[in-house]
Tab-separated table of C-alpha atoms in Angstrom:
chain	number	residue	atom	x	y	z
A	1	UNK	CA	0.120	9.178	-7.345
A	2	UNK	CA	-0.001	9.465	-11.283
A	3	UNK	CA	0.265	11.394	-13.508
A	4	UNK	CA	-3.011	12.200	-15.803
A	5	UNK	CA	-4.663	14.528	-18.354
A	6	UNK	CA	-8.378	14.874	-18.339
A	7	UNK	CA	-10.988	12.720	-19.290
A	8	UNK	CA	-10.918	11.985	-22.676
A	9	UNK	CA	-14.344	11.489	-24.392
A	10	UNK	CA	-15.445	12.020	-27.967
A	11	UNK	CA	-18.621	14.713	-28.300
A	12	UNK	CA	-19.165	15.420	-32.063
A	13	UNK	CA	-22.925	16.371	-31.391
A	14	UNK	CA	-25.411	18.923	-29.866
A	15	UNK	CA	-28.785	18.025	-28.508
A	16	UNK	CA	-32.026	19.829	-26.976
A	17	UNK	CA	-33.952	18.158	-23.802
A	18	UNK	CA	-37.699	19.364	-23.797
A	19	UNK	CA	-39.073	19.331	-20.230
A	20	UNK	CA	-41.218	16.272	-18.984
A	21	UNK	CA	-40.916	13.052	-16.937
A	22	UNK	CA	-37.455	11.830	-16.006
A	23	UNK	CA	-35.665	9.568	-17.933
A	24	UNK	CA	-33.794	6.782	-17.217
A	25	UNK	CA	-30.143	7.150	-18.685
A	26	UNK	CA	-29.012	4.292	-20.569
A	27	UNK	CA	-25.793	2.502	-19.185
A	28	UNK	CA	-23.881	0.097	-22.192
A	29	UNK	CA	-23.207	-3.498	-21.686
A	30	UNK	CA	-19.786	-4.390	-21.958
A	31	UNK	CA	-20.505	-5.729	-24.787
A	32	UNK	CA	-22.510	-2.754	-26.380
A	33	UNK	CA	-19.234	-1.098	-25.174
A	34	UNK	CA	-17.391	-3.000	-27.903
A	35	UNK	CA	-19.861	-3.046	-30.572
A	36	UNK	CA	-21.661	-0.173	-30.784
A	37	UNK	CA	-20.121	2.441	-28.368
A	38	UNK	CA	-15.991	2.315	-29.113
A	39	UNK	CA	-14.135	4.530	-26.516
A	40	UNK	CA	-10.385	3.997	-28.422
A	41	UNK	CA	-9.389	4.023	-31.474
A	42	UNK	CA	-7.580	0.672	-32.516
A	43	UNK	CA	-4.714	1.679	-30.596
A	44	UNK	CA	-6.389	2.297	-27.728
A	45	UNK	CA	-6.536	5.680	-27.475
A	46	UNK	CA	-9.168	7.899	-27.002
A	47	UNK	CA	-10.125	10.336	-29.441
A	48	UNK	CA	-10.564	13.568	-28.695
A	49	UNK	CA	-9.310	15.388	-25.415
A	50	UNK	CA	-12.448	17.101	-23.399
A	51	UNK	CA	-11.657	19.243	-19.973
A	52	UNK	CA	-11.642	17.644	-16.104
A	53	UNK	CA	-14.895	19.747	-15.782
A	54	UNK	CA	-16.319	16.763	-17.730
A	55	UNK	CA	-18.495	19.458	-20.295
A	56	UNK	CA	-16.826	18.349	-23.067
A	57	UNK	CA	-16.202	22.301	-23.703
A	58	UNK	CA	-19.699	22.464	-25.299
A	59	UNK	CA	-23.014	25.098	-24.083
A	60	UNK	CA	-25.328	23.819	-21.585
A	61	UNK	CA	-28.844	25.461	-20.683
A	62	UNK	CA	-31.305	24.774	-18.835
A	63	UNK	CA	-34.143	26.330	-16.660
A	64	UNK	CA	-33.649	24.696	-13.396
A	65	UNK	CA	-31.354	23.352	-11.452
A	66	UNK	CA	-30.049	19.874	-12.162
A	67	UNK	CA	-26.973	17.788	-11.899
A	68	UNK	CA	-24.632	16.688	-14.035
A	69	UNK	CA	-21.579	14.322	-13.719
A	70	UNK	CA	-19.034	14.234	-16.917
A	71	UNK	CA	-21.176	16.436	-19.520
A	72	UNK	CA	-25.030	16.957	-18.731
A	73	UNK	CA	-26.968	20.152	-18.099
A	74	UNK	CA	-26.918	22.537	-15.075
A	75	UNK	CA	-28.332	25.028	-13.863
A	76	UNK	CA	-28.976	28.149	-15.751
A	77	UNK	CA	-32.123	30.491	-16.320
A	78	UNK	CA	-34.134	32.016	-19.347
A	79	UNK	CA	-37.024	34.056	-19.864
A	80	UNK	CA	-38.882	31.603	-22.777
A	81	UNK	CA	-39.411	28.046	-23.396
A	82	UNK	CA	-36.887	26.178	-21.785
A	83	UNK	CA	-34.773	23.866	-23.701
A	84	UNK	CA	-31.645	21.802	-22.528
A	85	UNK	CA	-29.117	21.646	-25.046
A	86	UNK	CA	-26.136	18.483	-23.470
A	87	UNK	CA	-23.410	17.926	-25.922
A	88	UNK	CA	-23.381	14.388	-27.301
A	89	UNK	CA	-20.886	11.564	-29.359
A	90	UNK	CA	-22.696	10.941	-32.248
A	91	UNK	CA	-23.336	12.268	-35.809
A	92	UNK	CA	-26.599	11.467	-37.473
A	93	UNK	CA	-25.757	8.523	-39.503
A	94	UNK	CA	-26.971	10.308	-42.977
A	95	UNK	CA	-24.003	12.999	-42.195
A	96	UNK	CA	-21.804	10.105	-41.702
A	97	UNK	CA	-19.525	9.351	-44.875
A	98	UNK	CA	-20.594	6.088	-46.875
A	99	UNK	CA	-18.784	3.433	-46.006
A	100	UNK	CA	-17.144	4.369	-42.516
A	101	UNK	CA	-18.481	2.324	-40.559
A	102	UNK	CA	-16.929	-0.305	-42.841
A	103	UNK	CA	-13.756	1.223	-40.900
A	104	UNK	CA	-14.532	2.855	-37.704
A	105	UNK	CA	-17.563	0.592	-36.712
A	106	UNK	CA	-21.660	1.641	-36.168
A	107	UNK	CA	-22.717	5.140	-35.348
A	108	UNK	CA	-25.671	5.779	-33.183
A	109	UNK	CA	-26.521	8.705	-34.736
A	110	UNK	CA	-29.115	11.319	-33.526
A	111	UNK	CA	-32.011	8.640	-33.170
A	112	UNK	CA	-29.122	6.848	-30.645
A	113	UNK	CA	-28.439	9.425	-28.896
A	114	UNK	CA	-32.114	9.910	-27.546
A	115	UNK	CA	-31.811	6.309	-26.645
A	116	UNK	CA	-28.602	6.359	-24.807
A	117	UNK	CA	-29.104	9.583	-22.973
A	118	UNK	CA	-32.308	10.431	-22.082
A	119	UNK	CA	-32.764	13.738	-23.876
A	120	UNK	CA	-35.737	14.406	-26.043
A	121	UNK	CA	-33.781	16.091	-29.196
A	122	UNK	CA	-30.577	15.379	-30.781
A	123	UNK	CA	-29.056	17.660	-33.866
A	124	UNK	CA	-26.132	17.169	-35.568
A	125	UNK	CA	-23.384	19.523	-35.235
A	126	UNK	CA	-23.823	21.339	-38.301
A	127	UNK	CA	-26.826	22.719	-36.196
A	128	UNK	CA	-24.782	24.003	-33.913
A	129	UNK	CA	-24.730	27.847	-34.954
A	130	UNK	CA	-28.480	27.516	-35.290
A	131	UNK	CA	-29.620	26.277	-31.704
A	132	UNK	CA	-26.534	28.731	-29.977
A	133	UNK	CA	-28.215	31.657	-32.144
A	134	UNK	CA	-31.659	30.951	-30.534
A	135	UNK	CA	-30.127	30.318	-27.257
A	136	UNK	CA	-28.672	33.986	-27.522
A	137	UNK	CA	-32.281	35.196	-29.175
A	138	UNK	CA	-34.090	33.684	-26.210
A	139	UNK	CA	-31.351	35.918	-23.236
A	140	UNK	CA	-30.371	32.764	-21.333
A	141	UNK	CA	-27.597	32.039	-19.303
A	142	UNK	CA	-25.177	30.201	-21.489
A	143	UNK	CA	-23.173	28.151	-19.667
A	144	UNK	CA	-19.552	27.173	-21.386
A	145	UNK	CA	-16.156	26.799	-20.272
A	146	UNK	CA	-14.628	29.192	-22.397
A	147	UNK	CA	-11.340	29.520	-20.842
A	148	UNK	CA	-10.625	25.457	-21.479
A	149	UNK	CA	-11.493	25.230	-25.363
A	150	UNK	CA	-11.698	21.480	-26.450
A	151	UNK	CA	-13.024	21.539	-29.770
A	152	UNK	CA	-10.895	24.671	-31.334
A	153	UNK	CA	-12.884	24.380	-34.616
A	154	UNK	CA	-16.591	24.272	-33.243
A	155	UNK	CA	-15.249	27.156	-30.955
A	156	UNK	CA	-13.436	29.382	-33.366
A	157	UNK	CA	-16.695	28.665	-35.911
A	158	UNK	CA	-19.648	28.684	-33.767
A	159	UNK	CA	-18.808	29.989	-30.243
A	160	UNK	CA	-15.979	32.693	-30.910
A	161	UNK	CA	-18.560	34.723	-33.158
A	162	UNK	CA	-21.337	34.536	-30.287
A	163	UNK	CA	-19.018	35.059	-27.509
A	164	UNK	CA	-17.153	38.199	-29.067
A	165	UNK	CA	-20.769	39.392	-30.022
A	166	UNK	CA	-22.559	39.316	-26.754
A	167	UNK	CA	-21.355	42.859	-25.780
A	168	UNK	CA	-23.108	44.400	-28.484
A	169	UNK	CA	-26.056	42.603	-29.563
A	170	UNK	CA	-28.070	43.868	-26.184
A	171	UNK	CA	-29.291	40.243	-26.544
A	172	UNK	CA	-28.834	39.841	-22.932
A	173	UNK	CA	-26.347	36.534	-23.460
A	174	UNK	CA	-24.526	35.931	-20.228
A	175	UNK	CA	-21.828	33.203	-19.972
A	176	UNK	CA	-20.566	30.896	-16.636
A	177	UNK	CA	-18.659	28.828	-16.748
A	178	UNK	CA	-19.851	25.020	-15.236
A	179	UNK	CA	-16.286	24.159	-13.826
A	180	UNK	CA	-16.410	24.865	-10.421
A	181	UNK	CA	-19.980	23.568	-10.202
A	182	UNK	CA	-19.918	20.496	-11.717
A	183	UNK	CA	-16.448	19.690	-10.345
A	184	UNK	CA	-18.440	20.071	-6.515
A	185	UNK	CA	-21.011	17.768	-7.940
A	186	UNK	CA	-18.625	15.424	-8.549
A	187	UNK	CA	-16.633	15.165	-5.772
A	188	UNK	CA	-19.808	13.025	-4.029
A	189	UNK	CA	-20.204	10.131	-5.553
A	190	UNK	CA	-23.927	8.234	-6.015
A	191	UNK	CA	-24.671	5.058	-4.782
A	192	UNK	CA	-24.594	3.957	-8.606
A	193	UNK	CA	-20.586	5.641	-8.959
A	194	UNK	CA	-19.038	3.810	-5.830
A	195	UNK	CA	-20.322	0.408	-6.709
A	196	UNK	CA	-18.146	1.425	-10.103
A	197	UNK	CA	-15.548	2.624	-7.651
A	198	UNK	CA	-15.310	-0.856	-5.931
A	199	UNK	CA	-15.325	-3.078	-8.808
A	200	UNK	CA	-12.580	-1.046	-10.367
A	201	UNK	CA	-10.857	-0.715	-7.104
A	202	UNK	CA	-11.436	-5.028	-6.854
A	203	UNK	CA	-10.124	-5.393	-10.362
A	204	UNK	CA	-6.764	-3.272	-9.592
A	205	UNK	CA	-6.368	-5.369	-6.635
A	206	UNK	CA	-6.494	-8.599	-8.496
A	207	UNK	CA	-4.172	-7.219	-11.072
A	208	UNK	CA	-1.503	-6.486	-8.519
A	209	UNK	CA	-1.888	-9.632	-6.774
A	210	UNK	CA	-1.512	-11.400	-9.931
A	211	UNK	CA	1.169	-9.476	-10.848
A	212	UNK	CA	3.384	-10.029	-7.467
A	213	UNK	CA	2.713	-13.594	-8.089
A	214	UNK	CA	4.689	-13.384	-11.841
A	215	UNK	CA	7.571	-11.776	-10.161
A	216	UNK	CA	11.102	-13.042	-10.196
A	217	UNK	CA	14.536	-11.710	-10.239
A	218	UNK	CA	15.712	-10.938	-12.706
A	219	UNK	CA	12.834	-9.784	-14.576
A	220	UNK	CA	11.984	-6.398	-16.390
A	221	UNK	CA	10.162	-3.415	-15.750
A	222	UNK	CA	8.712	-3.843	-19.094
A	223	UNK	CA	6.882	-7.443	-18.111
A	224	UNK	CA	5.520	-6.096	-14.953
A	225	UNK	CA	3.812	-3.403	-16.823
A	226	UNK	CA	2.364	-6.121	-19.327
A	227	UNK	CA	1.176	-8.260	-16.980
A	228	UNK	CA	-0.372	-5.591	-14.959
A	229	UNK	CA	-2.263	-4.330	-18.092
A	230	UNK	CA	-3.389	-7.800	-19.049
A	231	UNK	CA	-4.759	-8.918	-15.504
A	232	UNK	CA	-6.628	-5.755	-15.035
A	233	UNK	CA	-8.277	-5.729	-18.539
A	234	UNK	CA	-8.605	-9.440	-18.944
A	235	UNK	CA	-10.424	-8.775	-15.173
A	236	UNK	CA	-13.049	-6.441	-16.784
A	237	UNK	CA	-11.436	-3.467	-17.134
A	238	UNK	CA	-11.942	-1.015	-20.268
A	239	UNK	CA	-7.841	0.049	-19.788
A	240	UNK	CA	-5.465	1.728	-17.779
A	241	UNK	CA	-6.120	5.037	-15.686
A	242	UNK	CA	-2.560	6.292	-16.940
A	243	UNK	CA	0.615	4.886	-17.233
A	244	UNK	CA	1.656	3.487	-14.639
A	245	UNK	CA	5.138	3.679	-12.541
A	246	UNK	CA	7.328	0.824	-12.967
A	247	UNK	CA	9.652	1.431	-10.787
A	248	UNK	CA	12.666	-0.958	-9.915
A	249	UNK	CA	15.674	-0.158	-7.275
A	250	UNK	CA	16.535	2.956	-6.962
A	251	UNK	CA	14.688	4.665	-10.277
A	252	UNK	CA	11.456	4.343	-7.414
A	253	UNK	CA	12.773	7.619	-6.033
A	254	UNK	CA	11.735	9.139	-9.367
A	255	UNK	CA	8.272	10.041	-8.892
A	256	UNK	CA	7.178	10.061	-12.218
A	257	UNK	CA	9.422	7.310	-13.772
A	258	UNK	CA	7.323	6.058	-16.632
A	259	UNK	CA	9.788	4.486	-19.176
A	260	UNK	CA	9.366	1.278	-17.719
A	261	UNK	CA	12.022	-0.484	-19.457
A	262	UNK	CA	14.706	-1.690	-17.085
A	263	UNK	CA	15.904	-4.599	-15.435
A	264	UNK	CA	15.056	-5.254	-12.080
A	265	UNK	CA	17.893	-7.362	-10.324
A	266	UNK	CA	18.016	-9.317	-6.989
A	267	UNK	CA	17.271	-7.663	-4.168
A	268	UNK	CA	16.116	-5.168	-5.315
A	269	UNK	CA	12.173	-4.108	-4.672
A	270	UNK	CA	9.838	-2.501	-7.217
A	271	UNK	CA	7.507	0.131	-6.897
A	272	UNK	CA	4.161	-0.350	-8.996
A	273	UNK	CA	1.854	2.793	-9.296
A	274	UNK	CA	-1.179	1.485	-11.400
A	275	UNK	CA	-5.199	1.854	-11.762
A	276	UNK	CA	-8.069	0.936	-14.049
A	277	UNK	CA	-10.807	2.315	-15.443
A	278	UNK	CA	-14.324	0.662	-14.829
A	279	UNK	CA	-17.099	2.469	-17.170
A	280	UNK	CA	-15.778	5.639	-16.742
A	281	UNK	CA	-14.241	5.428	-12.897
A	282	UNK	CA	-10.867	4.762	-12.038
A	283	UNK	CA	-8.671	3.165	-9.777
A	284	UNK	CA	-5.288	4.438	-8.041
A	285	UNK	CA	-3.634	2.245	-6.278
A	286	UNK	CA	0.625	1.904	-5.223
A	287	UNK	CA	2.439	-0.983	-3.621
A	288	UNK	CA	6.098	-1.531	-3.526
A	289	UNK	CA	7.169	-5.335	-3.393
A	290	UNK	CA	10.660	-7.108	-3.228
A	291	UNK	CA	11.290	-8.998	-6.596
A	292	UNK	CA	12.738	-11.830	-5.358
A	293	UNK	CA	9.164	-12.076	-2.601
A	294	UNK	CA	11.381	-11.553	0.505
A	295	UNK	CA	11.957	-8.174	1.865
A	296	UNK	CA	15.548	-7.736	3.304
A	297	UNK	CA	16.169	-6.491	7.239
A	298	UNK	CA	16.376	-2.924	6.000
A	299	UNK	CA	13.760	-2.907	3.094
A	300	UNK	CA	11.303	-4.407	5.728
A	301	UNK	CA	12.062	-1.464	8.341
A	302	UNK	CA	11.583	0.955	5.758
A	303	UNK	CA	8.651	-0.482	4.283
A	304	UNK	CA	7.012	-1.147	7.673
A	305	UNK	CA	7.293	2.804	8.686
A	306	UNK	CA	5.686	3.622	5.576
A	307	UNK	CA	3.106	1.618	6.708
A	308	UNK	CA	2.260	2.777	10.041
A	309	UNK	CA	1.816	6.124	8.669
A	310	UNK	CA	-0.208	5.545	6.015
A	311	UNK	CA	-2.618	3.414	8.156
A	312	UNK	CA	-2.796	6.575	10.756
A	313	UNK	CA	-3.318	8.324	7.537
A	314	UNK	CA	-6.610	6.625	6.643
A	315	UNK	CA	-8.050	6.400	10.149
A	316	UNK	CA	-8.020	9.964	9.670
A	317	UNK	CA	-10.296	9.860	6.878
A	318	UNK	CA	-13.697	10.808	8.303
A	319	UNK	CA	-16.255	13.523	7.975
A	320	UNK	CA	-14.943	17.199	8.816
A	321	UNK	CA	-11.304	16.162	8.494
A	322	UNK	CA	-9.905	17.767	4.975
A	323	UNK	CA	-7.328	16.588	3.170
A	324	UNK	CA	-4.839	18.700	4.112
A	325	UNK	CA	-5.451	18.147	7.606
A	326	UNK	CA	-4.272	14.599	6.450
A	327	UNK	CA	-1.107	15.852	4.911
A	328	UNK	CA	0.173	17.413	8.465
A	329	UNK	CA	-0.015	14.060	9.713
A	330	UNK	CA	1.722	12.373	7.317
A	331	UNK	CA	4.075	14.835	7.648
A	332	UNK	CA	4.463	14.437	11.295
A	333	UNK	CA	4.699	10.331	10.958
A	334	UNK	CA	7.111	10.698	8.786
A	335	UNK	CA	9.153	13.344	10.627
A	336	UNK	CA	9.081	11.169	13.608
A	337	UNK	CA	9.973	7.948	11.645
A	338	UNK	CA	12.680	9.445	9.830
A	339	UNK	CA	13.855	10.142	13.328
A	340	UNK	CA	13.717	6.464	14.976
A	341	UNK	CA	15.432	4.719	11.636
A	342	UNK	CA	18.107	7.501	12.017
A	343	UNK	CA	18.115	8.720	8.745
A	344	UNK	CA	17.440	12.271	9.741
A	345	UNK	CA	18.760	14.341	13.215
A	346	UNK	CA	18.350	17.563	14.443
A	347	UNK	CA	15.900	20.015	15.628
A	348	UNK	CA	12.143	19.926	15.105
A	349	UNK	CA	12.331	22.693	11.894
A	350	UNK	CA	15.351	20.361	10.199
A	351	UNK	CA	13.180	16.896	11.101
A	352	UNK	CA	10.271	18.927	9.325
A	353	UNK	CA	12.589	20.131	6.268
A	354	UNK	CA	13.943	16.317	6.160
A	355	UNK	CA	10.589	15.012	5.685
A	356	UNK	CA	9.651	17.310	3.113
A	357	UNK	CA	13.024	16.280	1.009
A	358	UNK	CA	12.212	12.402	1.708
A	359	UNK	CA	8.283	12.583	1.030
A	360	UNK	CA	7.553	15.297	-1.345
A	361	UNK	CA	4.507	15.087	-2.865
A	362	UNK	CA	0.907	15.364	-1.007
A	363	UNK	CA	-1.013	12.874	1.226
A	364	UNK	CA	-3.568	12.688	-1.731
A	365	UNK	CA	-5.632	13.840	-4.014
A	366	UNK	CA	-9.842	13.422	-5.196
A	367	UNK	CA	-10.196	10.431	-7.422
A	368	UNK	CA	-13.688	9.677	-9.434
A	369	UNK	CA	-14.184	9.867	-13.025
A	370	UNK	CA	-10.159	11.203	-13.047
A	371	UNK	CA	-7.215	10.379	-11.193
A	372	UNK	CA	-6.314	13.677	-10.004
A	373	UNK	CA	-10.436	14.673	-9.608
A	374	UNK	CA	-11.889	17.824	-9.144
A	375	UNK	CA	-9.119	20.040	-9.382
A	376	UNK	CA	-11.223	23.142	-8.693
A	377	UNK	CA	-12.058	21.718	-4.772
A	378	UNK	CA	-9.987	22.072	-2.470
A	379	UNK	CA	-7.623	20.150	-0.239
A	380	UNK	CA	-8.699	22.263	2.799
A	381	UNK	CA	-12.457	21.123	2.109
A	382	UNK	CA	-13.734	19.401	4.659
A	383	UNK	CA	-14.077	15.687	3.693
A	384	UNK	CA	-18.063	14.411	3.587
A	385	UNK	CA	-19.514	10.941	2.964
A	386	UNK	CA	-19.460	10.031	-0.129
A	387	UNK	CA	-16.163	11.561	-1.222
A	388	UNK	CA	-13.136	9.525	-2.556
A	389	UNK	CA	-10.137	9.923	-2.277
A	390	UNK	CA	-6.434	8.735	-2.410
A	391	UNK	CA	-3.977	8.027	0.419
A	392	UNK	CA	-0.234	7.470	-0.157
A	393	UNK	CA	2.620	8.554	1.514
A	394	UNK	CA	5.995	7.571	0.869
A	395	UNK	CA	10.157	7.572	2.068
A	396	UNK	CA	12.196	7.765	-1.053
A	397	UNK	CA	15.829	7.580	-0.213
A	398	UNK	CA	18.155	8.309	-3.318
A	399	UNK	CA	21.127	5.782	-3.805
A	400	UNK	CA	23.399	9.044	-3.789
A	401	UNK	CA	22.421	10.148	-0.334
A	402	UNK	CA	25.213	10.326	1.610
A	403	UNK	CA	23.510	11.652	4.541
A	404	UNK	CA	21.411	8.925	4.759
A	405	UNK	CA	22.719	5.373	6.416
A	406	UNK	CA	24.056	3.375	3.782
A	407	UNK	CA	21.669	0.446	4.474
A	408	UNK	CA	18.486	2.769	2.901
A	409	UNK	CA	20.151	4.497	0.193
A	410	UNK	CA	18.390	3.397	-3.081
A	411	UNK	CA	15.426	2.451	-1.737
A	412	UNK	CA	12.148	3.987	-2.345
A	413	UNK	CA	8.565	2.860	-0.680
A	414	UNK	CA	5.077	4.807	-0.979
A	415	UNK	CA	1.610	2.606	-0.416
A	416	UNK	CA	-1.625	4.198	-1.757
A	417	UNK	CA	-4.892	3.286	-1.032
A	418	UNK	CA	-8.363	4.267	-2.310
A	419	UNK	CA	-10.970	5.530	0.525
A	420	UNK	CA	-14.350	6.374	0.713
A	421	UNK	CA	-15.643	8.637	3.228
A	422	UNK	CA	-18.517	6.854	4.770
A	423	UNK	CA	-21.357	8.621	7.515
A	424	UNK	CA	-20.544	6.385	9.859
A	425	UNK	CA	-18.103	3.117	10.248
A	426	UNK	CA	-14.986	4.472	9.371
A	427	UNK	CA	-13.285	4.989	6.431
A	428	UNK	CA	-13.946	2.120	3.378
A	429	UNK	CA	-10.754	0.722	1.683
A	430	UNK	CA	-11.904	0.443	-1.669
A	431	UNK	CA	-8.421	-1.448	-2.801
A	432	UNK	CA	-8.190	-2.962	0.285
A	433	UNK	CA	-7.778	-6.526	-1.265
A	434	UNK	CA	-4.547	-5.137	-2.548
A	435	UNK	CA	-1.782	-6.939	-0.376
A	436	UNK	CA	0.300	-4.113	1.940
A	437	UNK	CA	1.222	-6.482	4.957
A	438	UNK	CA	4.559	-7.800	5.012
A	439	UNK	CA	3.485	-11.556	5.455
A	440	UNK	CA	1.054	-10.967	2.924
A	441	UNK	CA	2.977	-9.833	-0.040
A	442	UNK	CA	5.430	-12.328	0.640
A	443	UNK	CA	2.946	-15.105	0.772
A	444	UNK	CA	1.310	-13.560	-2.363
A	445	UNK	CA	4.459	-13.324	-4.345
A	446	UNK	CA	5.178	-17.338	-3.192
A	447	UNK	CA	2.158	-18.068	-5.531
A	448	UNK	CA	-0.484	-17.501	-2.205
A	449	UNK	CA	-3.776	-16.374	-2.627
């Protein structure tokens, strides 16, 4: 679970594809990555905001179908030449102010952006109005997410003026939008996108393993969250998915808890909710832990219900089972453990209601390129290979719960794993070097491997 806005990426320019061969696109090195192709600025955050739909809120064209992932062209149709306009970083480096890149670092300009992408043509953005104006000339199908804006000034100067227009220039402009589309796309991932999947899924699990291992009571939220950080970037990560959930004692049954900054005592267990991003995939993974590395009588029961439900959880995570499908089960576990640890009675609708109230969030959501993925597909799709997604129920018992035995108030538990949906072979665990076993964390946090 996390919280997260959409992918952030910087797209400053506009440029054309001419039809002919394929091209292969260009992947940086790491260390381009820090040279030539900054994603943050020197805070380490990214510049611009762009939509989930990964367009980058800029027009796309082009005369057959294709697919995109995180801002190339799709499919639309014209009646002249075709040309592909795919919104891109740079700036032409003889637009670009003298001197900045003194500050800010190299540009790859127009000539780079052929290079990186595959496209044929680059313009700068001052072009813009130009290419949209033929685009409209030409009757094609312009495809722009109007309704999620992210650049309000290339919008209000260049698109609002076409847009408002098309109604009575007779010019034959229509307008889709590529959300829905390119958010199916992307909810199968390539070959190429789950071997980014599994490092960054490998990294996290180092991270938290490395992280269990610092752990000692007392010992604040605060250091968890920096050591986390540092293990998973100093194992090859750009940076965090989000911020994660630091969670210790009873602040775990606040599902969003992000401040991070208290002191976890003896005894008491922490709850770390915590991914990476690997080249532009992420990682989502949630493991609760006692601080001192031994789990008390009634933080083990708890923790070991949990357990057994989430692991009936993922067996469920084949081909023509949805999502939702998912969540009645973890419903149902939980109902029925809730039941045997005696922290909820009565009949099957007030078991149902009680595990609601204890577990209130979903089974799990699409994870790829985002942490909450794909918005625009459903949780009653049916799950195909290929897909990933998250699963990660929880008990959170609330230190002021008087109807709850006093042994479990103030504890909170959820486990989250990553899983690919595979053809055949079950479900993959792509964090499943992440410790979840009892014997395990507890031999990890002893300084174990």
């Amino acid at each position: 679970m996390a919280q997260r806005s959409g992918r952030r990426l910087q797209r400053e320019g506009v440029a054309k594809a001419i039809p002919g061969p394929a091209q292969p696109l260009h992947s940086p090195t790491p260390a381009e990555n820090r040279r030539g192709h900054p994603k943050t600025d020197p805070n380490g955050v990214r510049a611009q905001e762009a939509p989930a739909d990964g367009t980058g809120g800029l027009p796309v064209r082009s005369q057959c179908s294709q697919s995109a992932r995180g801002g190339g062209s799709v499919s639309s149709h014209t009646h002249h030449e075709p040309r592909h306009p795919l919104p891109l970083p740079p700036e032409p480096r003889s637009s670009y102010p003298p001197g900045m890149e003194l500050w800010d670092g190299p540009r790859s300009g127009t000539d780079g952006a052929t290079a990186l992408t595959g496209v044929q043509e680059a313009y700068p953005t001052a072009e813009l109005g130009r290419v949209l104006q033929q685009l409209a000339e030409d009757g094609c199908t312009l495809w722009y997410d109007e309704a999620h804006v992210t650049h309000p000034k290339l919008h209000d100067e260049f698109l609002r003026p076409l847009l408002e227009g098309r109604g009575r220039s007779g010019a034959g402009l229509r307008v889709r939008s590529p959300r829905a589309l390119l958010h199916s796309l992307r909810a199968v991932k390539s070959t190429a996108e789950i071997q980014l999947m599994k490092e960054a899924g490998r990294i996290t699990a180092q991270a938290f393993k490395k992280t269990m291992a610092a752990s000692e009571a007392p010992i604040d939220e605060s250091f968890l969250y920096a050591k986390f950080d540092f293990e998973c970037r100093a194992g090859g990560a750009n940076f965090l998915a989000y911020p994660p959930v630091v969670a210790g004692g009873n602040r775990a049954n606040t599902l969003h808890y992000v401040n991070n900054n208290q002191l976890i005592k003896d005894g008491e267990m922490v709850l770390l909710d915590g991914g990476c991003e690997y080249f532009g995939y992420v990682s989502d993974i949630t493991r609760t832990w006692p601080i001192n590395g031994r789990f008390s009588s009634a933080q083990a029961v708890l923790y070991q219900a949990v357990l057994d439900v989430q692991k009936s959880c993922v067996e469920l995570c084949t081909p023509g089972v949805s999502l939702e499908n998912i969540h009645s089960n973890m419903q149902t576990g939980i109902r029925d453990k809730l039941r045997e640890l005696g922290i909820a009675q009565g009949r099957e609708d007030e078991l149902h209601r009680a595990a609601r109230r204890y577990c209130p969030h979903h089974v799990g959501h699409y994870l790829g390129m985002d942490v909450h993925d794909t918005p625009e597909v459903s949780r009653t799709r049916s799950l195909q290979p290929g897909m990933v997604i998250t699963i990660e129920p929880g008990i959170y018992i609330p230190e002021d719960d008087r109807s709850a035995p006093q042994r479990y108030r103030g504890l909170g538990v959820r486990i989250e794993d990553n899983v690919l949906i595979t053809e055949e072979g079950g479900p993959l665990i792509l964090s499943a070097d992440t410790p979840k076993e009892i014997a395990d964390i507890e031999r990890v946090c002893a300084g174990g491997d």
